Short mmCIF file of C-alpha atoms in Angstrom, two decimals:
data_model
loop_
_atom_site.label_atom_id
_atom_site.label_comp_id
_atom_site.label_asym_id
_atom_site.label_seq_id
_atom_site.Cartn_x
_atom_site.Cartn_y
_atom_site.Cartn_z
CA MET A 49 -136.55 124.89 -50.04
CA ASN A 50 -136.35 126.99 -53.32
CA TYR A 51 -132.86 126.81 -54.22
CA THR A 52 -132.25 126.76 -58.31
CA LEU A 53 -130.19 125.03 -60.36
CA HIS A 54 -127.90 128.02 -61.03
CA GLN A 55 -127.39 128.25 -57.26
CA LEU A 56 -126.40 124.31 -57.41
CA HIS A 57 -123.81 124.97 -59.94
CA ILE A 58 -122.29 127.91 -58.21
CA PHE A 59 -122.00 126.24 -55.10
CA LEU A 60 -120.42 122.92 -56.87
CA LYS A 61 -117.84 125.12 -58.53
CA ILE A 62 -117.09 126.81 -55.30
CA ALA A 63 -116.72 123.46 -53.51
CA GLU A 64 -114.19 122.05 -56.36
CA LEU A 65 -112.00 125.28 -56.23
CA LYS A 66 -112.12 126.17 -52.49
CA SER A 67 -112.55 129.74 -53.55
CA ILE A 68 -115.25 132.17 -54.29
CA THR A 69 -112.72 134.59 -56.52
CA LYS A 70 -111.66 131.36 -58.44
CA ALA A 71 -115.17 130.06 -59.03
CA ALA A 72 -116.27 133.42 -60.18
CA GLU A 73 -113.41 133.64 -62.64
CA THR A 74 -114.16 130.10 -63.84
CA LEU A 75 -118.10 130.88 -64.25
CA HIS A 76 -117.12 134.12 -65.55
CA LEU A 77 -119.27 136.07 -62.86
CA THR A 78 -118.23 138.84 -60.80
CA GLN A 79 -117.20 137.90 -57.18
CA PRO A 80 -119.98 139.66 -55.62
CA ALA A 81 -122.40 137.74 -57.50
CA VAL A 82 -120.92 134.74 -56.89
CA SER A 83 -121.14 135.49 -52.68
CA ILE A 84 -124.96 136.52 -52.92
CA GLN A 85 -125.78 133.51 -54.36
CA LEU A 86 -123.76 131.43 -52.05
CA LYS A 87 -125.50 133.43 -49.31
CA ASN A 88 -128.90 132.62 -50.81
CA PHE A 89 -127.98 129.10 -51.03
CA GLN A 90 -126.57 129.06 -47.40
CA ASP A 91 -129.74 130.72 -46.00
CA GLN A 92 -132.03 127.57 -46.93
CA PHE A 93 -129.96 125.12 -44.62
CA PRO A 94 -129.97 125.32 -40.80
CA ILE A 95 -126.28 123.96 -41.15
CA PRO A 96 -123.25 125.82 -42.39
CA LEU A 97 -121.82 124.51 -45.72
CA THR A 98 -118.41 126.49 -45.82
CA GLU A 99 -116.16 128.30 -43.00
CA VAL A 100 -113.54 130.98 -43.32
CA VAL A 101 -110.17 129.97 -41.42
CA GLY A 102 -108.18 132.99 -41.55
CA ARG A 103 -108.36 133.94 -45.40
CA GLN A 104 -108.97 130.48 -46.72
CA LEU A 105 -112.61 129.14 -47.28
CA TYR A 106 -113.10 125.65 -46.13
CA VAL A 107 -116.29 123.32 -47.08
CA THR A 108 -117.78 121.65 -44.11
CA ASP A 109 -118.44 117.91 -44.20
CA PHE A 110 -122.27 119.00 -44.52
CA GLY A 111 -121.19 120.96 -47.46
CA LEU A 112 -119.26 118.22 -49.24
CA GLU A 113 -122.26 116.12 -48.86
CA ILE A 114 -124.48 118.72 -50.46
CA ALA A 115 -121.95 119.25 -52.97
CA THR A 116 -122.10 115.61 -54.00
CA ALA A 117 -125.87 115.57 -54.13
CA ALA A 118 -125.54 118.92 -56.37
CA GLU A 119 -123.50 117.09 -58.93
CA LYS A 120 -125.69 114.35 -59.24
CA ILE A 121 -128.72 116.70 -59.79
CA LEU A 122 -126.80 118.57 -62.67
CA ASN A 123 -125.66 115.35 -63.99
CA GLU A 124 -129.49 114.09 -64.33
CA VAL A 125 -130.41 117.94 -65.66
CA HIS A 126 -127.53 117.37 -68.08
CA ALA A 127 -129.10 113.77 -69.28
CA ILE A 128 -132.54 115.25 -69.65
CA ASN A 129 -131.24 117.59 -71.86
CA TYR A 130 -129.32 115.47 -73.89
CA LYS A 131 -132.29 112.96 -74.33
CA THR A 132 -134.17 115.56 -75.55
CA LEU A 133 -131.68 116.31 -78.31
CA ALA A 134 -131.21 112.90 -79.09
CA TYR A 135 -134.96 112.37 -79.74
CA LYS A 136 -134.70 115.33 -82.12
CA GLY A 137 -132.28 113.39 -83.94
CA GLN A 138 -129.03 115.62 -82.78
CA LEU A 139 -125.95 114.30 -81.20
CA SER A 140 -125.85 114.84 -77.75
CA GLY A 141 -123.78 114.54 -74.67
CA ARG A 142 -120.37 115.65 -72.93
CA LEU A 143 -116.96 115.74 -74.56
CA LYS A 144 -114.29 115.75 -71.72
CA ILE A 145 -110.59 116.32 -72.65
CA SER A 146 -107.37 116.84 -70.58
CA THR A 147 -104.39 118.61 -72.21
CA VAL A 148 -100.79 119.52 -70.87
CA SER A 149 -100.79 123.30 -71.11
CA THR A 150 -99.01 123.77 -74.24
CA GLY A 151 -101.62 121.81 -75.96
CA LYS A 152 -104.24 124.93 -75.62
CA TYR A 153 -102.19 126.22 -78.42
CA VAL A 154 -103.23 123.28 -80.55
CA MET A 155 -106.49 121.13 -79.10
CA PRO A 156 -108.76 124.25 -79.84
CA TYR A 157 -108.33 124.30 -83.53
CA PHE A 158 -108.97 120.47 -83.66
CA LEU A 159 -112.07 120.94 -81.87
CA SER A 160 -113.56 124.22 -83.35
CA GLY A 161 -115.13 122.55 -86.67
CA PHE A 162 -116.61 119.58 -84.32
CA MET A 163 -117.99 121.75 -81.98
CA LYS A 164 -119.95 123.79 -84.79
CA GLN A 165 -121.27 120.97 -86.39
CA ASN A 166 -122.93 119.31 -83.22
CA GLU A 167 -124.27 122.25 -81.08
CA GLY A 168 -125.94 119.66 -78.94
CA VAL A 169 -122.17 118.62 -77.50
CA ASP A 170 -121.05 120.30 -74.50
CA LEU A 171 -117.20 120.44 -74.43
CA ILE A 172 -114.88 120.25 -70.87
CA MET A 173 -111.35 120.51 -71.33
CA ASP A 174 -109.30 121.02 -68.45
CA VAL A 175 -105.55 122.55 -69.27
CA THR A 176 -102.97 121.11 -66.65
CA ASN A 177 -99.48 119.82 -66.44
CA LYS A 178 -98.42 116.12 -67.82
CA THR A 179 -98.94 114.25 -64.35
CA ARG A 180 -102.39 115.48 -63.91
CA VAL A 181 -103.28 114.74 -67.42
CA VAL A 182 -102.56 111.32 -67.04
CA GLU A 183 -103.96 111.09 -63.70
CA SER A 184 -107.40 111.99 -65.08
CA LEU A 185 -107.13 109.58 -67.82
CA GLU A 186 -106.11 106.77 -65.26
CA LEU A 187 -109.01 107.56 -63.24
CA ASN A 188 -111.48 107.74 -66.22
CA THR A 189 -112.77 111.11 -65.60
CA VAL A 190 -112.03 112.36 -69.31
CA ASP A 191 -112.77 110.76 -72.66
CA PHE A 192 -109.34 111.61 -73.95
CA ALA A 193 -106.02 113.44 -73.43
CA LEU A 194 -103.65 115.29 -75.16
CA VAL A 195 -100.13 114.51 -74.17
CA SER A 196 -96.65 114.73 -76.51
CA VAL A 197 -95.17 111.77 -74.11
CA LEU A 198 -97.17 108.71 -74.06
CA PRO A 199 -97.60 107.24 -70.22
CA LYS A 200 -95.71 104.12 -69.96
CA LYS A 201 -97.82 102.50 -67.19
CA LEU A 202 -101.44 103.15 -69.11
CA LYS A 203 -102.93 100.80 -72.30
CA VAL A 204 -103.84 103.57 -74.56
CA ASN A 205 -104.91 104.13 -78.15
CA LYS A 206 -103.91 107.02 -79.88
CA ILE A 207 -104.23 109.54 -82.87
CA THR A 208 -101.26 111.29 -83.87
CA LEU A 209 -102.28 115.10 -84.59
CA MET A 210 -99.38 116.76 -85.71
CA GLN A 211 -95.24 117.34 -84.83
CA ASN A 212 -94.24 119.42 -81.55
CA LYS A 213 -90.84 121.24 -81.99
CA LEU A 214 -88.85 122.45 -78.99
CA TYR A 215 -86.56 125.14 -79.51
CA PHE A 216 -84.07 127.05 -77.51
CA ILE A 217 -85.42 130.79 -77.27
CA ALA A 218 -84.17 134.17 -75.78
CA SER A 219 -85.21 137.62 -75.91
CA ASN A 220 -84.52 139.70 -79.05
CA ASN A 221 -83.13 142.04 -76.85
CA LEU A 222 -80.44 139.33 -75.40
CA GLU A 223 -76.93 140.93 -76.06
CA ILE A 224 -74.73 137.92 -77.02
CA ARG A 225 -70.70 138.87 -77.04
CA LYS A 226 -69.04 138.35 -80.10
CA GLY A 227 -67.69 134.73 -80.56
CA MET A 228 -69.58 133.36 -77.80
CA SER A 229 -70.55 129.92 -78.79
CA ARG A 230 -74.43 128.50 -78.55
CA LYS A 231 -73.00 126.15 -75.83
CA LYS A 232 -71.86 128.77 -73.75
CA ILE A 233 -74.89 130.80 -74.27
CA PHE A 234 -76.60 127.67 -73.07
CA GLU A 235 -74.38 127.11 -70.08
CA GLU A 236 -73.75 130.63 -68.72
CA LEU A 237 -77.40 132.19 -69.07
CA PRO A 238 -79.95 131.55 -66.30
CA LEU A 239 -82.14 128.53 -67.69
CA ILE A 240 -85.98 128.58 -67.10
CA TYR A 241 -87.58 125.16 -66.44
CA ARG A 242 -91.14 124.28 -66.19
CA GLU A 243 -92.33 122.63 -63.09
CA GLN A 244 -91.64 118.41 -62.25
CA GLY A 245 -93.92 116.46 -64.30
CA SER A 246 -94.12 118.79 -67.25
CA ALA A 247 -93.05 117.07 -70.46
CA THR A 248 -90.95 120.05 -71.44
CA ARG A 249 -89.17 119.90 -68.33
CA ASN A 250 -88.46 116.21 -69.04
CA ALA A 251 -87.30 117.07 -72.66
CA MET A 252 -84.91 119.88 -71.48
CA GLU A 253 -83.37 117.61 -68.68
CA THR A 254 -83.08 114.59 -71.21
CA PHE A 255 -81.23 117.03 -73.58
CA ILE A 256 -78.99 118.67 -71.31
CA ALA A 257 -77.74 114.92 -69.64
CA ASN A 258 -77.27 113.75 -73.19
CA ASN A 259 -74.91 116.74 -74.03
CA ASN A 260 -73.18 116.68 -70.69
CA PHE A 261 -74.12 120.61 -70.39
CA SER A 262 -73.61 122.42 -67.12
CA VAL A 263 -76.24 124.63 -65.95
CA ARG A 264 -75.14 127.69 -64.06
CA LYS A 265 -78.20 128.93 -62.80
CA THR A 266 -81.81 127.68 -62.85
CA ILE A 267 -85.41 129.48 -62.60
CA GLU A 268 -88.56 127.12 -62.32
CA LEU A 269 -92.12 128.37 -63.18
CA THR A 270 -95.30 126.50 -63.37
CA SER A 271 -96.88 127.38 -66.72
CA ASN A 272 -95.65 127.89 -70.21
CA GLU A 273 -97.18 130.96 -70.63
CA ALA A 274 -95.10 132.01 -67.57
CA VAL A 275 -92.11 130.97 -68.68
CA LYS A 276 -92.45 132.55 -72.19
CA GLN A 277 -93.22 136.11 -70.12
CA ALA A 278 -89.60 135.35 -68.14
CA VAL A 279 -88.03 135.12 -71.59
CA LEU A 280 -89.38 137.92 -72.65
CA SER A 281 -88.64 140.02 -69.94
CA GLY A 282 -84.81 138.75 -70.07
CA LEU A 283 -84.82 136.98 -66.90
CA GLY A 284 -83.07 134.04 -69.00
CA CYS A 285 -83.50 131.55 -71.61
CA SER A 286 -85.29 128.37 -72.36
CA ILE A 287 -86.23 125.65 -74.24
CA MET A 288 -90.04 125.91 -75.45
CA PRO A 289 -92.42 124.55 -78.07
CA LEU A 290 -92.64 126.42 -81.26
CA ILE A 291 -96.35 126.24 -81.40
CA GLY A 292 -96.48 128.63 -78.40
CA ILE A 293 -94.17 131.52 -79.49
CA ARG A 294 -95.55 132.12 -83.03
CA ASN A 295 -96.74 136.01 -82.46
CA GLU A 296 -93.59 136.86 -80.53
CA LEU A 297 -91.22 135.42 -83.13
CA ARG A 298 -93.25 137.22 -85.78
CA ASN A 299 -93.15 140.57 -83.80
CA LYS A 300 -89.25 139.96 -83.33
CA GLU A 301 -89.87 140.06 -79.52
CA LEU A 302 -88.15 136.42 -79.35
CA GLN A 303 -85.47 134.80 -80.99
CA ILE A 304 -84.50 131.18 -81.69
CA LEU A 305 -80.76 130.48 -80.89
CA THR A 306 -79.24 127.47 -82.69
CA VAL A 307 -77.71 124.79 -80.67
CA LYS A 308 -76.45 121.35 -81.92
CA GLY A 309 -79.18 118.63 -81.34
CA LEU A 310 -82.06 120.95 -81.26
CA PRO A 311 -85.01 121.39 -81.97
CA ILE A 312 -86.49 118.32 -79.83
CA VAL A 313 -89.19 116.95 -82.29
CA THR A 314 -92.00 114.85 -80.55
CA ALA A 315 -95.69 114.58 -81.50
CA TRP A 316 -99.24 115.85 -79.90
CA ASN A 317 -100.84 112.19 -79.36
CA LEU A 318 -104.57 112.02 -78.41
CA ILE A 319 -104.96 109.21 -76.63
CA TRP A 320 -107.69 107.28 -74.55
CA LEU A 321 -107.83 104.21 -72.76
CA LYS A 322 -108.04 100.86 -74.51
CA SER A 323 -110.83 99.55 -71.97
CA LYS A 324 -112.87 102.91 -72.52
CA LYS A 325 -116.10 102.35 -73.55
CA LEU A 326 -116.28 105.61 -75.75
CA SER A 327 -119.76 108.10 -75.63
CA PRO A 328 -121.37 108.97 -78.89
CA PRO A 329 -120.14 112.22 -79.06
CA ALA A 330 -116.17 110.67 -78.48
CA VAL A 331 -116.86 108.19 -81.16
CA ALA A 332 -117.82 110.79 -83.47
CA TYR A 333 -115.24 113.13 -82.42
CA LEU A 334 -112.46 110.24 -83.52
CA GLU A 335 -114.33 109.98 -86.96
CA TYR A 336 -114.21 113.91 -87.61
CA LEU A 337 -110.33 113.85 -86.59
CA ASN A 338 -109.68 111.15 -89.04
CA LYS A 339 -111.63 112.96 -91.66
CA GLU A 340 -110.58 116.55 -90.79
CA LYS A 341 -107.03 116.34 -89.43
CA GLU A 342 -104.92 117.00 -92.34
CA ARG A 343 -107.23 119.79 -93.35
CA VAL A 344 -106.99 121.49 -90.11
CA ILE A 345 -102.75 121.14 -90.02
CA ASP A 346 -103.04 122.79 -93.66
CA GLU A 347 -104.99 125.42 -92.79
CA LYS A 348 -103.86 126.14 -89.18
CA PHE A 349 -100.32 125.14 -88.62
CA ALA A 350 -98.31 125.30 -92.11
CA TRP A 351 -96.47 128.12 -90.70
CA VAL A 352 -94.68 125.63 -88.52
CA ASP A 353 -92.66 124.17 -91.28
CA THR A 354 -91.56 127.59 -92.47
CA ILE A 355 -89.33 128.29 -89.22
#
């Protein structure tokens, strides 16, 4: 057999995502290139690795075993590379972080300087919803998680990065009847929610319940970006983190509507399990944050306090 590490990497990604298209997007390759590598890899085995039923790709039991073996092989290759760098005196290893979807507007700025200083460290960052972020932390598959609400059932350490402010927003093209109160706007216009399990969704529902608002019509979308686009299009209004709408406010595409009790103010917290034995890159990253956090906030997020 003459399969390559590149083929192992591609097949492992296909097995994880159950999709050639998604694997191609994740690996920044074309779909035909991934399909060719899968075929070349498959040709070296007498037993099918995948099968297509309808339009859905499935990984066979044999394929799952090969994927497990591929992951072990690739991990060993990474270990060899890291050991080589360690002998050269460079910090090396993987830094794994899971962040809630709105955290993608925050986390990269607190990582950029560290990654530039430590070229031997590989970064793996998963952007998902709060429920899955907490699950990844609980299963010990990541070093850190970025959340705005601390999980109640886990014993964690934390470092607070910065404030997270949520405002009631609408399209700048929204026509508001003269004399219409903000409460009426809130109750009469369609309200766009994030999906269940989202911290933003929880904050919205708590605010509505505490103020005894009645919501006439709701729309549910599964990402912060989708909510923003829906508001821009005029589908409705929403409560959103300020951090994700800077450009739209600057370009006067969105507006903040004043409602008593808003903004909701929470904080972005980087958390990790108290029982976690942190890797050298994870320890170094915490040291970097403690030293550089305030500088990053001053340089990249000073605009937040001007709203």
